[in-house]
């Protein structure tokens, strides 16, 4: 088993990565100690696949178990579904010794984490991520949230899980779209924070596309290690380091909001957002901004080539065929949404932009005209 620690003082925990490990969830929970009741939150896609093996592993350790199944999809990251779950926890007499287990992708993890963060002013939760996106990013680091109609992840809390157990074998059962969406986050790590990792992906595109189990285990571990390093140094995104994990996200969230939650998968939006961030950096470079001098046409082509080799979009023109309708992606609309992003301060437009291969910076106060230009 590969164990990656997240060092956060009394909030420290381990990410355990091991193939075929879903039947060990109960062992990991029991090892946390002092657990009375477990509430397993999952969705109606994941429950038929892995609900039984995880439930059995929990009951086998002598823990009391209840299961809550939510509808699959981004629409469930809502106040209505959170309210239902709060009520279920109350009816089940969940207390501070109970543990919520999130079994599923980013929606289940973010929502369950938010419910755990807020119920009784905070109870423990444990992440068992089943999508690539959740395994490499959202299950680690304690960001929990629900969406508002005007903005993704706008209501939430930092609340670290008490553990994360990752079984990379489950990635074999993902749909092509869900798998590619996770690759959008993988490219984000490589392009913005780790040049060696970027080259490793370039050299192994075929194996990645074919979901070679060894490559997948390496990718998941590498992303979790990067995230562990970042989160251990900047848990609450105050120094600017953790903000770098939002490469591609400011544009990406705007696209998701405009197109409609659940219609454009988050990782696709991040991939397109990364392309737009690179275009913005290139524009600033061509105006003589020294910070971006390494971002030339060759850099842009290199990132685009990797993104499209992994089956992800690199142009806004591809959106209609991905979502099945003509979204209203008017530049003014998209720019307005980037200013409600959580990185915005006092209405100023802030972006994570590339400054080299595997290097990025949080850039404050970008001019609206420059942002408008990248959409044209
Ligand atoms: N997904 C970015 C972060 O966790 O900070």
Short mmCIF file of C-alpha atoms and ligand atoms in Angstrom, two decimals:
data_model
loop_
_atom_site.label_atom_id
_atom_site.label_comp_id
_atom_site.label_asym_id
_atom_site.label_seq_id
_atom_site.Cartn_x
_atom_site.Cartn_y
_atom_site.Cartn_z
CA UNK A 1 0.00 0.00 0.00
CA UNK A 2 1.20 3.52 -0.82
CA UNK A 3 0.53 5.87 2.10
CA UNK A 4 0.81 9.63 1.59
CA UNK A 5 0.50 11.66 4.78
CA UNK A 6 -1.13 15.07 4.90
CA UNK A 7 0.72 16.92 7.65
CA UNK A 8 -1.65 19.34 9.34
CA UNK A 9 -0.96 19.01 13.04
CA UNK A 10 -4.01 17.66 14.83
CA UNK A 11 -5.90 17.57 11.51
CA UNK A 12 -3.29 15.27 9.88
CA UNK A 13 -4.46 12.18 8.02
CA UNK A 14 -3.28 9.59 5.52
CA UNK A 15 -4.17 8.99 1.90
CA UNK A 16 -4.01 5.21 1.42
CA UNK A 17 -3.65 4.08 -2.20
CA UNK A 18 -4.05 0.38 -2.99
CA UNK A 19 -5.66 -1.70 -5.72
CA UNK A 20 -8.67 -3.80 -4.71
CA UNK A 21 -8.89 -2.02 -1.37
CA UNK A 22 -12.63 -1.23 -1.15
CA UNK A 23 -13.10 -4.26 1.08
CA UNK A 24 -10.69 -2.63 3.54
CA UNK A 25 -12.73 0.54 4.17
CA UNK A 26 -14.04 -0.89 7.44
CA UNK A 27 -10.51 -1.70 8.64
CA UNK A 28 -9.38 1.87 7.96
CA UNK A 29 -12.43 3.30 9.75
CA UNK A 30 -11.98 1.03 12.76
CA UNK A 31 -8.32 2.07 12.99
CA UNK A 32 -9.40 5.70 13.48
CA UNK A 33 -10.80 4.71 16.85
CA UNK A 34 -13.77 5.91 18.86
CA UNK A 35 -16.29 5.42 16.03
CA UNK A 36 -19.84 4.49 16.94
CA UNK A 37 -22.04 4.89 13.89
CA UNK A 38 -21.13 5.20 10.21
CA UNK A 39 -23.32 6.91 7.62
CA UNK A 40 -22.32 5.98 4.09
CA UNK A 41 -23.30 8.63 1.55
CA UNK A 42 -23.15 7.56 -2.08
CA UNK A 43 -25.06 8.14 -5.33
CA UNK A 44 -27.36 6.00 -7.42
CA UNK A 45 -24.61 5.27 -9.98
CA UNK A 46 -21.99 4.14 -7.49
CA UNK A 47 -24.21 2.32 -4.98
CA UNK A 48 -25.04 -0.63 -7.30
CA UNK A 49 -21.34 -1.04 -8.16
CA UNK A 50 -19.54 -0.68 -4.83
CA UNK A 51 -22.18 -0.11 -2.12
CA UNK A 52 -22.26 -3.74 -1.02
CA UNK A 53 -18.53 -4.37 -0.75
CA UNK A 54 -17.98 -1.17 1.22
CA UNK A 55 -21.05 -1.72 3.45
CA UNK A 56 -20.00 -5.30 4.24
CA UNK A 57 -16.50 -4.17 5.15
CA UNK A 58 -17.93 -1.66 7.62
CA UNK A 59 -20.46 -4.03 9.20
CA UNK A 60 -17.78 -6.74 9.44
CA UNK A 61 -15.81 -4.47 11.76
CA UNK A 62 -18.79 -4.28 14.10
CA UNK A 63 -19.73 -0.69 13.23
CA UNK A 64 -23.40 0.41 12.97
CA UNK A 65 -24.13 1.42 9.39
CA UNK A 66 -26.78 3.49 7.61
CA UNK A 67 -26.71 4.32 3.91
CA UNK A 68 -27.99 7.47 2.17
CA UNK A 69 -28.19 7.44 -1.64
CA UNK A 70 -28.42 10.74 -3.52
CA UNK A 71 -29.14 11.25 -7.23
CA UNK A 72 -25.92 11.21 -9.28
CA UNK A 73 -24.88 14.51 -10.86
CA UNK A 74 -23.80 18.06 -10.10
CA UNK A 75 -27.42 19.11 -9.41
CA UNK A 76 -27.15 17.26 -6.08
CA UNK A 77 -24.59 19.79 -4.79
CA UNK A 78 -27.52 21.91 -3.67
CA UNK A 79 -28.91 23.30 -0.44
CA UNK A 80 -31.99 21.09 -0.89
CA UNK A 81 -29.99 17.85 -0.92
CA UNK A 82 -27.79 19.09 1.93
CA UNK A 83 -30.93 19.85 3.95
CA UNK A 84 -32.27 16.34 3.37
CA UNK A 85 -28.99 14.84 4.51
CA UNK A 86 -28.86 17.04 7.65
CA UNK A 87 -32.36 15.77 8.49
CA UNK A 88 -31.37 12.17 7.89
CA UNK A 89 -28.35 12.56 10.20
CA UNK A 90 -30.63 14.05 12.85
CA UNK A 91 -33.16 11.23 12.51
CA UNK A 92 -30.35 8.69 12.78
CA UNK A 93 -29.17 10.38 15.97
CA UNK A 94 -25.73 10.93 14.50
CA UNK A 95 -23.37 12.37 17.08
CA UNK A 96 -19.78 13.57 17.32
CA UNK A 97 -18.48 9.99 17.47
CA UNK A 98 -20.11 9.13 14.15
CA UNK A 99 -18.30 9.15 10.81
CA UNK A 100 -19.72 10.09 7.42
CA UNK A 101 -18.17 8.07 4.60
CA UNK A 102 -18.30 9.64 1.13
CA UNK A 103 -18.27 6.90 -1.52
CA UNK A 104 -18.34 8.42 -4.99
CA UNK A 105 -16.99 11.19 -7.17
CA UNK A 106 -16.47 14.88 -6.58
CA UNK A 107 -20.17 15.65 -6.07
CA UNK A 108 -20.61 13.03 -3.34
CA UNK A 109 -17.31 14.04 -1.71
CA UNK A 110 -17.89 17.81 -1.74
CA UNK A 111 -21.50 17.50 -0.59
CA UNK A 112 -20.83 14.89 2.12
CA UNK A 113 -17.89 16.93 3.36
CA UNK A 114 -20.07 20.05 3.51
CA UNK A 115 -22.80 18.21 5.41
CA UNK A 116 -20.19 16.78 7.82
CA UNK A 117 -18.57 20.22 8.25
CA UNK A 118 -21.85 21.86 9.17
CA UNK A 119 -23.86 19.19 11.01
CA UNK A 120 -23.52 19.62 14.80
CA UNK A 121 -20.76 22.19 14.02
CA UNK A 122 -18.67 19.51 12.43
CA UNK A 123 -18.32 15.74 12.54
CA UNK A 124 -15.70 13.44 10.99
CA UNK A 125 -15.87 12.24 7.40
CA UNK A 126 -13.82 9.77 5.40
CA UNK A 127 -13.34 9.88 1.64
CA UNK A 128 -13.54 6.86 -0.67
CA UNK A 129 -13.29 8.51 -4.10
CA UNK A 130 -14.37 6.47 -7.12
CA UNK A 131 -13.68 8.84 -10.03
CA UNK A 132 -10.30 9.91 -11.33
CA UNK A 133 -11.16 13.54 -10.63
CA UNK A 134 -11.99 12.79 -7.01
CA UNK A 135 -8.98 10.50 -6.53
CA UNK A 136 -6.46 13.04 -7.81
CA UNK A 137 -8.00 16.20 -6.44
CA UNK A 138 -11.33 16.78 -4.75
CA UNK A 139 -11.18 14.05 -2.07
CA UNK A 140 -7.93 15.45 -0.65
CA UNK A 141 -7.42 18.76 1.10
CA UNK A 142 -10.69 19.44 2.86
CA UNK A 143 -12.48 21.76 0.46
CA UNK A 144 -16.19 21.08 0.86
CA UNK A 145 -18.99 22.89 -0.93
CA UNK A 146 -22.37 23.14 -2.53
CA UNK A 147 -23.20 25.28 -5.57
CA UNK A 148 -25.33 28.39 -5.91
CA UNK A 149 -27.13 29.00 -9.21
CA UNK A 150 -24.77 31.96 -9.77
CA UNK A 151 -21.54 30.21 -8.93
CA UNK A 152 -20.04 26.78 -8.42
CA UNK A 153 -18.77 25.88 -4.93
CA UNK A 154 -19.87 29.27 -3.58
CA UNK A 155 -21.02 27.97 -0.18
CA UNK A 156 -18.70 25.72 1.73
CA UNK A 157 -16.07 25.24 4.37
CA UNK A 158 -12.56 23.95 4.84
CA UNK A 159 -13.05 20.70 6.75
CA UNK A 160 -10.37 18.03 6.45
CA UNK A 161 -11.41 14.39 6.11
CA UNK A 162 -10.13 12.00 8.77
CA UNK A 163 -8.75 9.71 6.04
CA UNK A 164 -8.84 8.95 2.31
CA UNK A 165 -8.78 5.46 0.81
CA UNK A 166 -8.18 5.22 -2.94
CA UNK A 167 -8.65 2.09 -5.04
CA UNK A 168 -7.33 2.88 -8.55
CA UNK A 169 -8.88 -0.32 -9.99
CA UNK A 170 -12.35 1.26 -9.82
CA UNK A 171 -11.24 3.70 -12.53
CA UNK A 172 -11.61 0.86 -15.04
CA UNK A 173 -15.41 1.09 -14.66
CA UNK A 174 -15.66 4.84 -15.37
CA UNK A 175 -17.35 6.10 -18.53
CA UNK A 176 -14.96 7.57 -21.11
CA UNK A 177 -16.29 11.06 -20.31
CA UNK A 178 -15.77 10.72 -16.55
CA UNK A 179 -12.30 9.32 -17.10
CA UNK A 180 -11.32 12.14 -19.47
CA UNK A 181 -12.73 14.69 -17.03
CA UNK A 182 -10.29 13.41 -14.40
CA UNK A 183 -7.45 13.75 -16.89
CA UNK A 184 -8.30 17.47 -17.12
CA UNK A 185 -7.26 17.80 -13.45
CA UNK A 186 -4.19 15.61 -14.02
CA UNK A 187 -2.94 17.92 -16.80
CA UNK A 188 -3.61 20.86 -14.48
CA UNK A 189 -1.13 19.53 -11.91
CA UNK A 190 1.49 18.81 -14.54
CA UNK A 191 1.23 22.05 -16.53
CA UNK A 192 1.10 24.34 -13.51
CA UNK A 193 3.30 22.59 -10.94
CA UNK A 194 5.42 19.69 -12.22
CA UNK A 195 7.36 19.71 -15.51
CA UNK A 196 8.70 16.14 -15.05
CA UNK A 197 5.16 14.90 -14.59
CA UNK A 198 4.10 16.77 -17.76
CA UNK A 199 6.84 14.95 -19.71
CA UNK A 200 5.87 11.62 -18.15
CA UNK A 201 2.30 12.14 -19.40
CA UNK A 202 3.50 13.15 -22.87
CA UNK A 203 5.63 9.99 -23.06
CA UNK A 204 2.82 7.69 -21.93
CA UNK A 205 -0.26 9.06 -23.66
CA UNK A 206 -1.24 5.67 -25.14
CA UNK A 207 -1.01 3.87 -21.80
CA UNK A 208 -2.95 6.66 -20.10
CA UNK A 209 -5.71 6.51 -22.70
CA UNK A 210 -5.86 2.71 -22.38
CA UNK A 211 -6.02 3.02 -18.56
CA UNK A 212 -2.96 0.89 -17.95
CA UNK A 213 -3.27 0.03 -14.21
CA UNK A 214 0.41 0.72 -13.43
CA UNK A 215 0.38 4.14 -15.07
CA UNK A 216 -2.90 4.98 -13.36
CA UNK A 217 -1.53 4.06 -9.92
CA UNK A 218 1.53 6.25 -10.62
CA UNK A 219 -0.60 9.17 -11.81
CA UNK A 220 -2.94 9.03 -8.80
CA UNK A 221 0.00 8.83 -6.38
CA UNK A 222 1.88 11.69 -8.09
CA UNK A 223 -1.14 14.01 -8.01
CA UNK A 224 -1.90 13.14 -4.38
CA UNK A 225 1.75 13.79 -3.45
CA UNK A 226 1.70 17.20 -5.15
CA UNK A 227 -1.57 18.04 -3.45
CA UNK A 228 -0.29 16.84 -0.06
CA UNK A 229 2.77 19.10 -0.36
CA UNK A 230 0.65 22.10 -1.28
CA UNK A 231 -2.12 21.57 1.28
CA UNK A 232 0.37 20.91 4.10
CA UNK A 233 1.92 24.34 3.45
CA UNK A 234 -1.19 26.38 2.66
CA UNK A 235 -4.26 24.62 4.01
CA UNK A 236 -6.63 27.57 3.71
CA UNK A 237 -5.32 29.13 0.51
CA UNK A 238 -3.88 32.17 2.23
CA UNK A 239 -0.27 32.28 0.98
CA UNK A 240 -1.16 31.94 -2.71
CA UNK A 241 0.39 28.45 -3.02
CA UNK A 242 -2.85 26.47 -2.83
CA UNK A 243 -4.46 28.92 -5.24
CA UNK A 244 -2.14 27.45 -7.90
CA UNK A 245 -4.24 24.27 -7.75
CA UNK A 246 -6.93 26.39 -9.36
CA UNK A 247 -5.06 26.62 -12.65
CA UNK A 248 -7.71 26.58 -15.38
CA UNK A 249 -10.50 26.94 -12.81
CA UNK A 250 -11.45 30.62 -13.08
CA UNK A 251 -12.28 30.27 -16.77
CA UNK A 252 -13.48 26.71 -16.15
CA UNK A 253 -16.02 27.67 -13.48
CA UNK A 254 -17.34 30.48 -15.69
CA UNK A 255 -17.88 28.00 -18.53
CA UNK A 256 -19.61 25.50 -16.24
CA UNK A 257 -21.93 28.19 -14.91
CA UNK A 258 -22.79 29.52 -18.38
CA UNK A 259 -23.36 26.08 -19.90
CA UNK A 260 -25.28 24.78 -16.86
CA UNK A 261 -24.13 22.60 -13.98
CA UNK A 262 -23.78 18.96 -14.87
CA UNK A 263 -23.93 19.65 -18.60
CA UNK A 264 -20.20 20.29 -18.92
CA UNK A 265 -18.09 18.00 -16.73
CA UNK A 266 -15.74 19.91 -14.42
CA UNK A 267 -12.56 18.37 -15.85
CA UNK A 268 -13.54 19.32 -19.41
CA UNK A 269 -14.08 22.89 -18.18
CA UNK A 270 -10.67 22.84 -16.43
CA UNK A 271 -8.99 21.63 -19.64
CA UNK A 272 -10.58 24.46 -21.64
CA UNK A 273 -9.80 26.86 -18.80
CA UNK A 274 -6.14 25.84 -18.93
CA UNK A 275 -6.04 26.58 -22.67
CA UNK A 276 -7.60 30.01 -22.04
CA UNK A 277 -5.20 30.73 -19.15
CA UNK A 278 -2.26 29.97 -21.44
CA UNK A 279 -3.71 32.26 -24.13
CA UNK A 280 -4.02 35.02 -21.55
CA UNK A 281 -0.42 34.53 -20.40
CA UNK A 282 0.74 34.57 -24.03
CA UNK A 283 -1.13 37.84 -24.63
CA UNK A 284 0.48 39.42 -21.56
CA UNK A 285 3.90 38.11 -22.70
CA UNK A 286 3.48 39.62 -26.14
CA UNK A 287 2.84 42.97 -24.43
CA UNK A 288 6.26 42.71 -22.80
CA UNK A 289 5.25 41.36 -19.38
CA UNK A 290 8.52 39.68 -18.36
CA UNK A 291 6.83 37.21 -16.00
CA UNK A 292 5.42 35.32 -18.98
CA UNK A 293 8.45 35.35 -21.25
CA UNK A 294 8.58 31.52 -21.35
CA UNK A 295 4.99 31.30 -22.58
CA UNK A 296 5.42 31.28 -26.34
CA UNK A 297 3.51 29.65 -29.17
CA UNK A 298 5.47 26.39 -28.67
CA UNK A 299 4.36 26.23 -25.00
CA UNK A 300 0.74 26.71 -26.03
CA UNK A 301 0.94 24.04 -28.72
CA UNK A 302 2.58 21.61 -26.28
CA UNK A 303 -0.18 21.99 -23.70
CA UNK A 304 -2.88 21.82 -26.41
CA UNK A 305 -1.35 18.66 -27.87
CA UNK A 306 -1.36 16.87 -24.53
CA UNK A 307 -4.90 17.97 -23.73
CA UNK A 308 -6.28 16.86 -27.09
CA UNK A 309 -4.28 13.59 -27.12
CA UNK A 310 -6.12 12.74 -23.90
CA UNK A 311 -9.46 13.33 -25.63
CA UNK A 312 -10.23 16.72 -24.10
CA UNK A 313 -11.30 19.92 -25.88
CA UNK A 314 -8.96 22.82 -26.63
CA UNK A 315 -11.40 25.25 -28.31
CA UNK A 316 -14.72 26.80 -27.30
CA UNK A 317 -16.04 25.77 -30.73
CA UNK A 318 -16.04 22.14 -29.53
CA UNK A 319 -18.51 22.91 -26.73
CA UNK A 320 -21.78 22.45 -28.70
CA UNK A 321 -20.83 18.92 -29.77
CA UNK A 322 -19.81 18.05 -26.21
CA UNK A 323 -22.93 19.36 -24.45
CA UNK A 324 -25.43 18.75 -27.27
CA UNK A 325 -26.68 22.32 -27.60
CA UNK A 326 -25.42 25.83 -28.44
CA UNK A 327 -24.43 27.42 -25.10
CA UNK A 328 -24.44 31.19 -24.66
CA UNK A 329 -20.73 31.77 -24.34
CA UNK A 330 -20.79 35.50 -25.09
CA UNK A 331 -17.40 36.89 -23.94
CA UNK A 332 -19.02 39.63 -21.77
CA UNK A 333 -21.04 36.99 -19.96
CA UNK A 334 -17.97 34.86 -19.28
CA UNK A 335 -15.92 37.83 -18.07
CA UNK A 336 -18.71 38.86 -15.68
CA UNK A 337 -18.64 35.37 -14.17
CA UNK A 338 -14.86 35.34 -13.74
CA UNK A 339 -15.26 38.35 -11.42
CA UNK A 340 -17.47 36.35 -9.03
CA UNK A 341 -14.81 33.64 -8.75
CA UNK A 342 -13.56 33.04 -5.19
CA UNK A 343 -10.09 34.26 -6.15
CA UNK A 344 -11.56 37.66 -7.04
CA UNK A 345 -10.80 40.35 -4.48
CA UNK A 346 -12.71 43.66 -4.49
CA UNK A 347 -14.04 42.90 -7.97
CA UNK A 348 -10.54 42.59 -9.48
CA UNK A 349 -9.92 39.75 -11.92
CA UNK A 350 -7.35 37.27 -10.62
CA UNK A 351 -6.07 34.26 -12.53
CA UNK A 352 -3.58 31.47 -12.07
CA UNK A 353 -1.41 31.77 -15.17
CA UNK A 354 1.50 29.66 -16.45
CA UNK A 355 4.97 31.20 -16.27
CA UNK A 356 6.86 28.15 -17.59
CA UNK A 357 6.43 24.39 -17.93
CA UNK A 358 5.28 23.16 -14.52
CA UNK A 359 5.36 26.69 -13.11
CA UNK A 360 2.50 29.09 -12.45
CA UNK A 361 1.64 32.24 -10.53
CA UNK A 362 -1.46 33.84 -9.08
CA UNK A 363 -1.76 37.05 -11.11
CA UNK A 364 -3.79 39.84 -9.60
CA UNK A 365 -5.71 42.59 -11.30
CA UNK A 366 -5.79 41.41 -14.92
CA UNK A 367 -7.41 43.99 -17.23
CA UNK A 368 -10.91 43.13 -18.50
CA UNK A 369 -9.88 43.87 -22.10
CA UNK A 370 -7.15 41.21 -21.90
CA UNK A 371 -9.60 38.64 -20.59
CA UNK A 372 -12.15 39.57 -23.27
CA UNK A 373 -9.49 39.14 -25.93
CA UNK A 374 -8.82 35.48 -25.12
CA UNK A 375 -12.45 34.57 -25.84
CA UNK A 376 -12.26 36.05 -29.33
N1 LIG B 1 -9.14 21.76 -6.13
C1 LIG B 1 -8.25 22.75 -5.66
C2 LIG B 1 -7.97 22.66 -4.20
O1 LIG B 1 -8.32 21.69 -3.57
O2 LIG B 1 -7.38 23.57 -3.65
#
